PDB file of C-alpha atoms and ligand atoms in Angstrom:
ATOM      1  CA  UNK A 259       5.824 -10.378  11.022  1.00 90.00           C
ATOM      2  CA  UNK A 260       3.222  -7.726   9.834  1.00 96.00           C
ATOM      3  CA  UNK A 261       1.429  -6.013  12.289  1.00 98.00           C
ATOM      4  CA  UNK A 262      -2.276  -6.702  13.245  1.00 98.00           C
ATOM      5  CA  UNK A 263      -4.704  -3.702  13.123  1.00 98.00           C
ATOM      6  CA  UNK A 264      -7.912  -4.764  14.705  1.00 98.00           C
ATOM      7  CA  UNK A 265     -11.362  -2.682  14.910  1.00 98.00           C
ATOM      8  CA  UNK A 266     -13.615  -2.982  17.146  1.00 98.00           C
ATOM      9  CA  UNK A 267     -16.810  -2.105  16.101  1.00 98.00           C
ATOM     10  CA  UNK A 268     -18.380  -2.519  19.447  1.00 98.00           C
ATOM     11  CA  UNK A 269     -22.153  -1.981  19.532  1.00 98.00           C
ATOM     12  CA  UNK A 270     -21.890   0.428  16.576  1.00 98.00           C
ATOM     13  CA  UNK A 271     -22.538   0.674  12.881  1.00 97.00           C
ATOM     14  CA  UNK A 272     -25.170  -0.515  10.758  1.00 97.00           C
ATOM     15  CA  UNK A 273     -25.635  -1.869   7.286  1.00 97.00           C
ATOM     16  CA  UNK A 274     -24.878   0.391   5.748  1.00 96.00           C
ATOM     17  CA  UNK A 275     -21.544   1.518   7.264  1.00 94.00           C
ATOM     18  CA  UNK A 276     -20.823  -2.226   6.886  1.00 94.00           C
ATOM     19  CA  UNK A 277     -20.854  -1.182   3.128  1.00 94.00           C
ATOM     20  CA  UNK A 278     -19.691   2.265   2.673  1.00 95.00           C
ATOM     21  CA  UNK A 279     -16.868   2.004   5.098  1.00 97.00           C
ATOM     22  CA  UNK A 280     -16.078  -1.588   3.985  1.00 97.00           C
ATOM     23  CA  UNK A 281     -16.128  -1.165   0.769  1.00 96.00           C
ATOM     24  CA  UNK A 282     -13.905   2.116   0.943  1.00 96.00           C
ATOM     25  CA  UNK A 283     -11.243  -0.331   2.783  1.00 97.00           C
ATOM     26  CA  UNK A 284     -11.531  -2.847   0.385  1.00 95.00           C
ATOM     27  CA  UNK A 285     -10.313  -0.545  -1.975  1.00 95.00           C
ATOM     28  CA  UNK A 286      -7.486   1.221  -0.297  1.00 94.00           C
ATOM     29  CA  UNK A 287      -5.984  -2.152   1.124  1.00 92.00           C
ATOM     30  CA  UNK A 288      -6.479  -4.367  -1.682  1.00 87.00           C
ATOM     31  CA  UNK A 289      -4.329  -7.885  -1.941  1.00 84.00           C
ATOM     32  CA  UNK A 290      -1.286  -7.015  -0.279  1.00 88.00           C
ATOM     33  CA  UNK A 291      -2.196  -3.709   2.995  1.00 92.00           C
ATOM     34  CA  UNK A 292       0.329  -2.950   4.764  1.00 94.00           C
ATOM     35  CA  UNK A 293      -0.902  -4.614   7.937  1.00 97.00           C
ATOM     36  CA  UNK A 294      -2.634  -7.266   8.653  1.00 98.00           C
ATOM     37  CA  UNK A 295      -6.375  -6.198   9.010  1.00 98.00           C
ATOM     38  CA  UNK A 296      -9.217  -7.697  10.592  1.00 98.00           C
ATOM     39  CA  UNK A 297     -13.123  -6.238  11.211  1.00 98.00           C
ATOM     40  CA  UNK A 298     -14.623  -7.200  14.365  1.00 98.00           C
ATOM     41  CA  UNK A 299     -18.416  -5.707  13.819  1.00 98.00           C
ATOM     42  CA  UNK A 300     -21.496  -6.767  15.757  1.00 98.00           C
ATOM     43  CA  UNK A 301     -22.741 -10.097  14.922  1.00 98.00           C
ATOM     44  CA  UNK A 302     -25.192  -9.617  12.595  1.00 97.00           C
ATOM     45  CA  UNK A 303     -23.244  -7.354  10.504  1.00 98.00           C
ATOM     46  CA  UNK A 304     -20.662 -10.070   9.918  1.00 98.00           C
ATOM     47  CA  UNK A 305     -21.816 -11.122   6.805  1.00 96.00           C
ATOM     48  CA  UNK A 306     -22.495  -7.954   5.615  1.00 97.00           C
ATOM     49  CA  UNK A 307     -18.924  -7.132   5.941  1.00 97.00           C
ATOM     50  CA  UNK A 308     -17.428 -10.346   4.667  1.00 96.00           C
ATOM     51  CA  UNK A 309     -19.785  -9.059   1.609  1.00 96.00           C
ATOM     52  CA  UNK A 310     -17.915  -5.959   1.288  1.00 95.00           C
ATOM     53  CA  UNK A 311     -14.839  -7.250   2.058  1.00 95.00           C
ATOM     54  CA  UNK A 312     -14.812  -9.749  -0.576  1.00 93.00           C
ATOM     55  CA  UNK A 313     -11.680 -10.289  -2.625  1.00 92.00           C
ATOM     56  CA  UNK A 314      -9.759  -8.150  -0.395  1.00 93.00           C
ATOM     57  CA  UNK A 315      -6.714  -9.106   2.365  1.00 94.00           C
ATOM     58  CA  UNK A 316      -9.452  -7.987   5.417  1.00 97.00           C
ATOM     59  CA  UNK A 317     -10.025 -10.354   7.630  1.00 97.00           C
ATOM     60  CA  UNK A 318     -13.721 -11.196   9.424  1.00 98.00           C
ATOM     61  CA  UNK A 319     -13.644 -11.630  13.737  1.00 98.00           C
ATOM     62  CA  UNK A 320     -16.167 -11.309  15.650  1.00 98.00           C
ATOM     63  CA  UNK A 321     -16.514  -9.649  19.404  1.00 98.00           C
ATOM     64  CA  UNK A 322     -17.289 -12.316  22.035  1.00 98.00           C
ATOM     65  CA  UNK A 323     -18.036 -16.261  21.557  1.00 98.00           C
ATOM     66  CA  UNK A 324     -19.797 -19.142  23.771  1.00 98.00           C
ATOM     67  CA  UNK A 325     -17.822 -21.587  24.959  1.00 98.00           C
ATOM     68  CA  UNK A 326     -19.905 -24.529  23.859  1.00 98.00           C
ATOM     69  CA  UNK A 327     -19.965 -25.961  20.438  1.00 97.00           C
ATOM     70  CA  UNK A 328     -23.929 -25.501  20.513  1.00 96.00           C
ATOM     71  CA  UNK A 329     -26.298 -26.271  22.784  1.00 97.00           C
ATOM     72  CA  UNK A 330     -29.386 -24.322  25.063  1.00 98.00           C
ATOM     73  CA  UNK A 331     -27.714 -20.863  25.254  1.00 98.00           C
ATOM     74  CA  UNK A 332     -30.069 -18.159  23.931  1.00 98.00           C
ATOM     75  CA  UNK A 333     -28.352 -15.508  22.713  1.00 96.00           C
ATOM     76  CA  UNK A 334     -25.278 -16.528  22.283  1.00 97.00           C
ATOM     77  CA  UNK A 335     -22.929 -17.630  19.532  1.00 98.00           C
ATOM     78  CA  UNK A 336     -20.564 -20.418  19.136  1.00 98.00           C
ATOM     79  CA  UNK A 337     -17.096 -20.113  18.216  1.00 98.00           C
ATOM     80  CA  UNK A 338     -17.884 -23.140  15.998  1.00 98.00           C
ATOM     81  CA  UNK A 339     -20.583 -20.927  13.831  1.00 98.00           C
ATOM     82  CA  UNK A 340     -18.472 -17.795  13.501  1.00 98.00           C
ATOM     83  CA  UNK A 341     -15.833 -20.037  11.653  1.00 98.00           C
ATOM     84  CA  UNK A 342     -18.126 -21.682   9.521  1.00 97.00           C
ATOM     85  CA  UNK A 343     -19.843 -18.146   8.112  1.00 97.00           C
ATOM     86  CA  UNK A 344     -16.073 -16.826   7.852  1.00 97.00           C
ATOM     87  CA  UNK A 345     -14.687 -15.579  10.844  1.00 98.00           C
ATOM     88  CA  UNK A 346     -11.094 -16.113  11.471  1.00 97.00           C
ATOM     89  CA  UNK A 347     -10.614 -14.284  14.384  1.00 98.00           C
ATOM     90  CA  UNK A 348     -12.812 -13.699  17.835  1.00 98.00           C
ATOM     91  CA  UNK A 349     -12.264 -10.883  20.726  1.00 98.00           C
ATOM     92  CA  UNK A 350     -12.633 -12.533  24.566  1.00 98.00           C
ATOM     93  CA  UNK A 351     -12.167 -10.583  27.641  1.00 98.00           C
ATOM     94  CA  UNK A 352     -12.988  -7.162  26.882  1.00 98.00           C
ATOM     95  CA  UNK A 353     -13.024  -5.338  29.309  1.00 98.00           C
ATOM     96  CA  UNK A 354     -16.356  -3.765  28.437  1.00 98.00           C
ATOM     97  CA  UNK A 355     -17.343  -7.950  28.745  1.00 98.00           C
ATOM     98  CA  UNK A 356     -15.680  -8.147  31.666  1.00 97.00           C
ATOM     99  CA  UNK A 357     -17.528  -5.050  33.437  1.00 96.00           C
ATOM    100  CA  UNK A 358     -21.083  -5.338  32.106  1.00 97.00           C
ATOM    101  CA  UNK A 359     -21.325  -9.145  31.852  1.00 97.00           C
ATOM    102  CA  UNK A 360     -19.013 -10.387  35.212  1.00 97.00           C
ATOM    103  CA  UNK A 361     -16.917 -12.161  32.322  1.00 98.00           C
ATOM    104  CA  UNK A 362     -13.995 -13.807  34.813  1.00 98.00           C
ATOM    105  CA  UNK A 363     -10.768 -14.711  34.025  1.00 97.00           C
ATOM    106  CA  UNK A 364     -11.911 -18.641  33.846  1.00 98.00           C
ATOM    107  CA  UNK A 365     -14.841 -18.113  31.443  1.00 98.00           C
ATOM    108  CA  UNK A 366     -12.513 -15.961  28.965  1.00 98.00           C
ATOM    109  CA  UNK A 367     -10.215 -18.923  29.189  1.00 97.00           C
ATOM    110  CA  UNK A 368     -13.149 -21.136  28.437  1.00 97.00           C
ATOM    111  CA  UNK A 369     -13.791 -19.036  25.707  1.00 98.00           C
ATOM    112  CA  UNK A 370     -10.335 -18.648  24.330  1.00 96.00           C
ATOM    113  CA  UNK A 371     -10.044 -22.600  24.339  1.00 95.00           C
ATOM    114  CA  UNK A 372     -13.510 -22.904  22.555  1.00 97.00           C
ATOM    115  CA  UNK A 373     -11.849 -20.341  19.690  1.00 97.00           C
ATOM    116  CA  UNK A 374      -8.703 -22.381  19.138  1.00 95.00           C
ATOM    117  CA  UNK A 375     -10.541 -25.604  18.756  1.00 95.00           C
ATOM    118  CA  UNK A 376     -12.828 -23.961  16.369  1.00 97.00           C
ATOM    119  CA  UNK A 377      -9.754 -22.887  14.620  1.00 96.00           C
ATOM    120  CA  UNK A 378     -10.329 -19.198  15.100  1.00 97.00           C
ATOM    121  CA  UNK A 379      -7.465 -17.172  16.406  1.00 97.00           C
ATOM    122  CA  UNK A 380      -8.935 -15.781  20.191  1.00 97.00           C
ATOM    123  CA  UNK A 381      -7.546 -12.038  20.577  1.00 98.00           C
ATOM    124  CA  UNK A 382      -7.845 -12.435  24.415  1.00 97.00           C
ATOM    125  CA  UNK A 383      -7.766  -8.754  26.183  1.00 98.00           C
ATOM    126  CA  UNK A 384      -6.027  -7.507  29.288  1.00 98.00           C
ATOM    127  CA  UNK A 385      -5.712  -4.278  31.263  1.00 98.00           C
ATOM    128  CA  UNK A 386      -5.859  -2.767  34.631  1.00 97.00           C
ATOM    129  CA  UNK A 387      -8.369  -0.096  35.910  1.00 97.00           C
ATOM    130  CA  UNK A 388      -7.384   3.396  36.629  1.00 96.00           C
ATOM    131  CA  UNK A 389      -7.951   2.557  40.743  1.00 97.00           C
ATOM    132  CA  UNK A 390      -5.547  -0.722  40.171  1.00 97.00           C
ATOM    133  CA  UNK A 391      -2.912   1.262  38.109  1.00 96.00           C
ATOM    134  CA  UNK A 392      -2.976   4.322  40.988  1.00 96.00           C
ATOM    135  CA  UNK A 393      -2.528   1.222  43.409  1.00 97.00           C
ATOM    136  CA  UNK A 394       0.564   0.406  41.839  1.00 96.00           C
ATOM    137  CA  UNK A 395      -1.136  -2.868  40.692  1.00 97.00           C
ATOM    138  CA  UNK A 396      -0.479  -2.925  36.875  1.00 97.00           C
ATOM    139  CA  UNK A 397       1.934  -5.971  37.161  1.00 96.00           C
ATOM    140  CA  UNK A 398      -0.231  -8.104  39.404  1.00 97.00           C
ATOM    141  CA  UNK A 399      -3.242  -7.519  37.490  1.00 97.00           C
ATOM    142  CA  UNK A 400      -1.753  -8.285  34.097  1.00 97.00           C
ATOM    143  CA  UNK A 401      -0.487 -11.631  35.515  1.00 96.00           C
ATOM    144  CA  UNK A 402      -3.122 -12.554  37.209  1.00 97.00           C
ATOM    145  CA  UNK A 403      -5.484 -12.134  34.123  1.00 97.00           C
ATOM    146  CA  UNK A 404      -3.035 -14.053  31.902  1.00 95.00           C
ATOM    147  CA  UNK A 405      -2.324 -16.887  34.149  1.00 93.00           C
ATOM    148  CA  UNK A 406      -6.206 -16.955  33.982  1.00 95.00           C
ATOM    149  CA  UNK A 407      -7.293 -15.964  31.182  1.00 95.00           C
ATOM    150  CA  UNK A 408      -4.636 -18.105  28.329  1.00 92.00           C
ATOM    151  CA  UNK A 409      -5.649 -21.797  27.623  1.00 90.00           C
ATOM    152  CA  UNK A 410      -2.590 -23.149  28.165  1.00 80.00           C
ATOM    153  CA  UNK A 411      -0.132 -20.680  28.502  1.00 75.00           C
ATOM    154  CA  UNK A 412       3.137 -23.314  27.849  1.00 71.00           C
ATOM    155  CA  UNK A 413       1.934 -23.906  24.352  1.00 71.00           C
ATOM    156  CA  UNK A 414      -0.748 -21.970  22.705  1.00 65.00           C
ATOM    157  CA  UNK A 415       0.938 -19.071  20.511  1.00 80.00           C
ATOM    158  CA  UNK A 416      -1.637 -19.589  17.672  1.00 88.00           C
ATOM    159  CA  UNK A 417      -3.297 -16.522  19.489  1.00 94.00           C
ATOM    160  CA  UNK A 418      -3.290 -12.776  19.780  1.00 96.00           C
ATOM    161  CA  UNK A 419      -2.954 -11.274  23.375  1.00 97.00           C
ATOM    162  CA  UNK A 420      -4.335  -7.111  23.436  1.00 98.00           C
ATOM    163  CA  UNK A 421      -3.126  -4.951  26.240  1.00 98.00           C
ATOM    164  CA  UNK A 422      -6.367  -2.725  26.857  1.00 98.00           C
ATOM    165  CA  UNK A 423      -5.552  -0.288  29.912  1.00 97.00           C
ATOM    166  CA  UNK A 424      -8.921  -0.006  30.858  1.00 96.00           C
ATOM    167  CA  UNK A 425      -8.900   4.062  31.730  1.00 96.00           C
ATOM    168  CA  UNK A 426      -7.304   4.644  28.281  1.00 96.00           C
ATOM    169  CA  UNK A 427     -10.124   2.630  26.238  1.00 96.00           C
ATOM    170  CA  UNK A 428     -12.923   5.666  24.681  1.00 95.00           C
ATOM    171  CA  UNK A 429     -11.189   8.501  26.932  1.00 95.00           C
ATOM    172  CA  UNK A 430      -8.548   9.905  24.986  1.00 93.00           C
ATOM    173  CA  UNK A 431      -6.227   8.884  27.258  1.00 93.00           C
ATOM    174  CA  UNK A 432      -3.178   6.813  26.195  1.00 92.00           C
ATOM    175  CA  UNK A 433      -0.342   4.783  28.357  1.00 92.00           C
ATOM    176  CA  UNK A 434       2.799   6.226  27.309  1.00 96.00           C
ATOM    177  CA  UNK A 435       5.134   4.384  25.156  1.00 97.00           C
ATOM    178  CA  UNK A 436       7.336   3.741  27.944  1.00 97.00           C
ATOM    179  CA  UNK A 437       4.658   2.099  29.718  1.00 96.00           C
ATOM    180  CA  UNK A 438       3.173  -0.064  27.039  1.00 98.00           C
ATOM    181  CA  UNK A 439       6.827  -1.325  26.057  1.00 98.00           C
ATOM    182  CA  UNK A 440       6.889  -2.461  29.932  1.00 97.00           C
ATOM    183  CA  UNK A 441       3.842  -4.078  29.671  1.00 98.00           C
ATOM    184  CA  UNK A 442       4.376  -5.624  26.557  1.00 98.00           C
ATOM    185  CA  UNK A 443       7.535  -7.040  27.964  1.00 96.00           C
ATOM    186  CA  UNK A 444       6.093  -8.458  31.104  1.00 96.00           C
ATOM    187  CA  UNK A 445       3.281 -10.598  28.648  1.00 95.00           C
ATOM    188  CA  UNK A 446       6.102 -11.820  27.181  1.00 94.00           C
ATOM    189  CA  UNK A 447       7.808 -12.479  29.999  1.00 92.00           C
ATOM    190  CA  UNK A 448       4.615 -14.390  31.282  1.00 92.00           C
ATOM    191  CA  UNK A 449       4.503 -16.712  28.221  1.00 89.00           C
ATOM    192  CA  UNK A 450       8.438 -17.096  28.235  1.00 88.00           C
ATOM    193  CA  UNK A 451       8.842 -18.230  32.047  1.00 87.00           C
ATOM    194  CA  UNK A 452       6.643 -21.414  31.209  1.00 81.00           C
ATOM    195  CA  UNK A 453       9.348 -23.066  29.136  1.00 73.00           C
ATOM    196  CA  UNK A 454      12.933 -23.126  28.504  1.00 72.00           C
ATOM    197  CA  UNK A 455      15.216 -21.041  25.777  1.00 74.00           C
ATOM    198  CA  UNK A 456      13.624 -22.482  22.789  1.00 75.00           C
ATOM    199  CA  UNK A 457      10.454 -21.186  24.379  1.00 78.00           C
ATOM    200  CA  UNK A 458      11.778 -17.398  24.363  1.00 79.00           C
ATOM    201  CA  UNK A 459      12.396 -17.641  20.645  1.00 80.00           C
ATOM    202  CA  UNK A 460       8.979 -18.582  20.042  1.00 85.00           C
ATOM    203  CA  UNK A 461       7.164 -16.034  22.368  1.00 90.00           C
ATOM    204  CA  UNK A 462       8.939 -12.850  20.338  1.00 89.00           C
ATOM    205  CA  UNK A 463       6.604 -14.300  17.345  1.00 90.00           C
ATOM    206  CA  UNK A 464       3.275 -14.106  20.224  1.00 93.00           C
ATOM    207  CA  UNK A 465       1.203 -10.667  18.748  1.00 96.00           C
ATOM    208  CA  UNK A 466       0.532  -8.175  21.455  1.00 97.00           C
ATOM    209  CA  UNK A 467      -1.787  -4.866  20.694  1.00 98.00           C
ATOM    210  CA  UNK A 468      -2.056  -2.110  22.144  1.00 98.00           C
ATOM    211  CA  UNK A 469      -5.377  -0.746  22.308  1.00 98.00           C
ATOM    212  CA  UNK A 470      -6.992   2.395  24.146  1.00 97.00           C
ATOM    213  CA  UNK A 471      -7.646   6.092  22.605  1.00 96.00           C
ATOM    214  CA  UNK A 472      -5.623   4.853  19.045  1.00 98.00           C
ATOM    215  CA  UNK A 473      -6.153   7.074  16.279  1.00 97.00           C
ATOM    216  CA  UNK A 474      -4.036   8.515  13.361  1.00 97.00           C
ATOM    217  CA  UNK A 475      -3.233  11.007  15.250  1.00 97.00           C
ATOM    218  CA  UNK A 476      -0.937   8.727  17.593  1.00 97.00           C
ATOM    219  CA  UNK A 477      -0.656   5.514  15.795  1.00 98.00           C
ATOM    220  CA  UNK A 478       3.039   5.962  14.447  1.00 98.00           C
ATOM    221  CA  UNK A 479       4.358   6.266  18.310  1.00 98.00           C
ATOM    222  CA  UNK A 480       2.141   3.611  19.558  1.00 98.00           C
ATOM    223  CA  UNK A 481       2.812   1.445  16.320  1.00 98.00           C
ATOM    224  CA  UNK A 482       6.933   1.892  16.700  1.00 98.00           C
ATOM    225  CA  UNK A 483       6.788   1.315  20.338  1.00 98.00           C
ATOM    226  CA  UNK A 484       9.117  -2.177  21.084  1.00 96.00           C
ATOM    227  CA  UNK A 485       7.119  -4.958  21.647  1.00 97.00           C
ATOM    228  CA  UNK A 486       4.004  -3.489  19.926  1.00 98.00           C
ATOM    229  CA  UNK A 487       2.973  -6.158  17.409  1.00 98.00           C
ATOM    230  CA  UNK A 488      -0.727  -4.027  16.275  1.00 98.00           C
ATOM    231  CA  UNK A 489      -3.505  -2.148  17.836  1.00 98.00           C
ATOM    232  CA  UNK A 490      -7.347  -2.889  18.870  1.00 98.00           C
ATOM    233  CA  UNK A 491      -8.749   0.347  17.651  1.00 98.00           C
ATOM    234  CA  UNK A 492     -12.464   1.427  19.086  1.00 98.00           C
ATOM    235  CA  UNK A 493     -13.551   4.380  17.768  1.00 97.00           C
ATOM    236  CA  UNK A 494     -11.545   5.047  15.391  1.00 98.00           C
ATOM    237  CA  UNK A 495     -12.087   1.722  13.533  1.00 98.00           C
ATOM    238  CA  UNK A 496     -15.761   3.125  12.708  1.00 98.00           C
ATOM    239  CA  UNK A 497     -13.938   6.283  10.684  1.00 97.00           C
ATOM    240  CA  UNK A 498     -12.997   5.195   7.135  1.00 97.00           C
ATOM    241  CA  UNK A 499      -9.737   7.655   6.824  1.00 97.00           C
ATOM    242  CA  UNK A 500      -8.507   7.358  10.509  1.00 98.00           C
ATOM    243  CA  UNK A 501      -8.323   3.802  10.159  1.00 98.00           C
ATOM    244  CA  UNK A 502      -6.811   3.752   7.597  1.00 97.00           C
ATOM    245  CA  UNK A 503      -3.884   6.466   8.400  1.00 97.00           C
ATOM    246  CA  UNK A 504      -3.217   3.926  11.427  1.00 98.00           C
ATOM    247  CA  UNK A 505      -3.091   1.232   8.676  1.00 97.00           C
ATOM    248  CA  UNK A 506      -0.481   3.641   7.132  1.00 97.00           C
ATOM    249  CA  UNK A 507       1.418   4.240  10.592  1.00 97.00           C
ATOM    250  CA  UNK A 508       2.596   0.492  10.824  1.00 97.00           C
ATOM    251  CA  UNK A 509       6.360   0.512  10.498  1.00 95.00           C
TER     252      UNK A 509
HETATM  253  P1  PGA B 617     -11.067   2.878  21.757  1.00 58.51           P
HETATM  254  O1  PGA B 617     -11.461   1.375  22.123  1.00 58.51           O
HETATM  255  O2  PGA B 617     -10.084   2.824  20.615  1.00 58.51           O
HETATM  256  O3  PGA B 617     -12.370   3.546  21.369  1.00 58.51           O
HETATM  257  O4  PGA B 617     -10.455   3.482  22.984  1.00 58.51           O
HETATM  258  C1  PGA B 617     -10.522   0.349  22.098  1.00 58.51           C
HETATM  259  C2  PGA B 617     -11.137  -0.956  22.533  1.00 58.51           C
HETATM  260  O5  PGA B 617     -11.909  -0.954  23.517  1.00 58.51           O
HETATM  261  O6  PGA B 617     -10.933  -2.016  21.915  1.00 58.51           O
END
């Protein structure tokens, strides 16, 4: 299984970044990267990038979906409508959603189940605050936002789960290997303990990224850690030649 490098554009970029840096990508990862790569910019750039992107491996997600098919929601998109102009995958549950828009655990799910029966692949986030981690509370947290956050946790593995401490995410900051490879282990933990044997086998093919503060600079650690299937990369995503020496890092 190749690993996933996501980037997260967030509320960055323009059109033409969506060229330049696309295009530049396009290049260097041709047919056959070394990951598996997917560009998550803001909506209205998606085309833009699928433009540039064009006849290369990168793949088109977007950053947040509605949960209904269509309907009275102004400003919002449907999961439905970011397959049909090319999307393949969708972000749910950022934190930064989860902070500046309430998003609960029960609309993310909503969400994530909307994505899946669009036939996009949901890349559903969770991470605990600096206060919960300091509280001891990493575990709980986690558990609780999976139990609450994953359509149906005893089936769906057509998705991507990204573990997104939130003090680590724009700060620098980064959970140390030993910590991400315990969190890692507990997701899959989470997805194993609904099912019996057969269902371990099938969780070690689930994709878990890290994300938080990843940049070339630390991507080979992060990338190597066990249990670390890819990264959701922020800031770094929006810099052609660090993104692409974390493209590089993946073992
Ligand atoms: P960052 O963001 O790489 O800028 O820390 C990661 C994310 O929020 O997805």
């Amino acid at each position: 299984m190749k690993h996933l490098i996501a980037g997260n554009w967030k509320m960055n970029g323009d059109q033409a970044l969506a060229k330049s840096l696309v295009a530049g990508l396009a290049v260097k990862a041709g047919t056959k990267p070394k990951a598996d790569i997917v560009l998550c910019p803001p909506a209205p750039l998606l085309q833009a990038v699928a433009a540039a992107a064009s006849g290369s491996a990168l793949a088109l997600g977007a950053q947040d979906c509605h949960a209904d098919e269509k309907g009275a929601h102004t400003g919002d998109v449907s999961a439905w409508l970011l397959k049909d102009i090319g999307c393949s995958f969708v972000i749910v549950g950022h934190s930064e959603r989860r902070a500046d828009h309430g998003e609960s655990d029960a609309l993310v799910k909503a969400k994530a189940a909307a994505a899946l029966k669009a036939g996009l692949t949901p890349i559903i986030c969770v991470g605990e605050t600096d206060a919960e981690r300091n509280r001891g509370e990493t575990t709980r947290v986690i558990a609780r936002q999976l139990t609450g956050s994953i359509p149906d946790l005893g089936s769906a593995l057509s998705l991507v789960v990204a573990y997104e401490p939130v003090w680590a995410i724009g700060t620098g900051r980064t959970a140390t290997t030993a910590d991400i490879a315990a969190v890692h282990g507990q997701i899959r933990e989470v997805f194993a303990a609904v099912g019996g044997t057969a269902r371990s086998a099938q969780v070690e093919t689930l994709r878990i990224l890290y994300g938080g503060s990843v940049k070339g600079s630390n991507a080979a650690s992060i990338l190597a850690t066990h249990g670390v299937n890819g990264a959701l990369v922020g800031g770094a995503s929006l810099d052609l030649e660090d993104f692409w020496r974390i493209i590089e890092a993946c073992p």
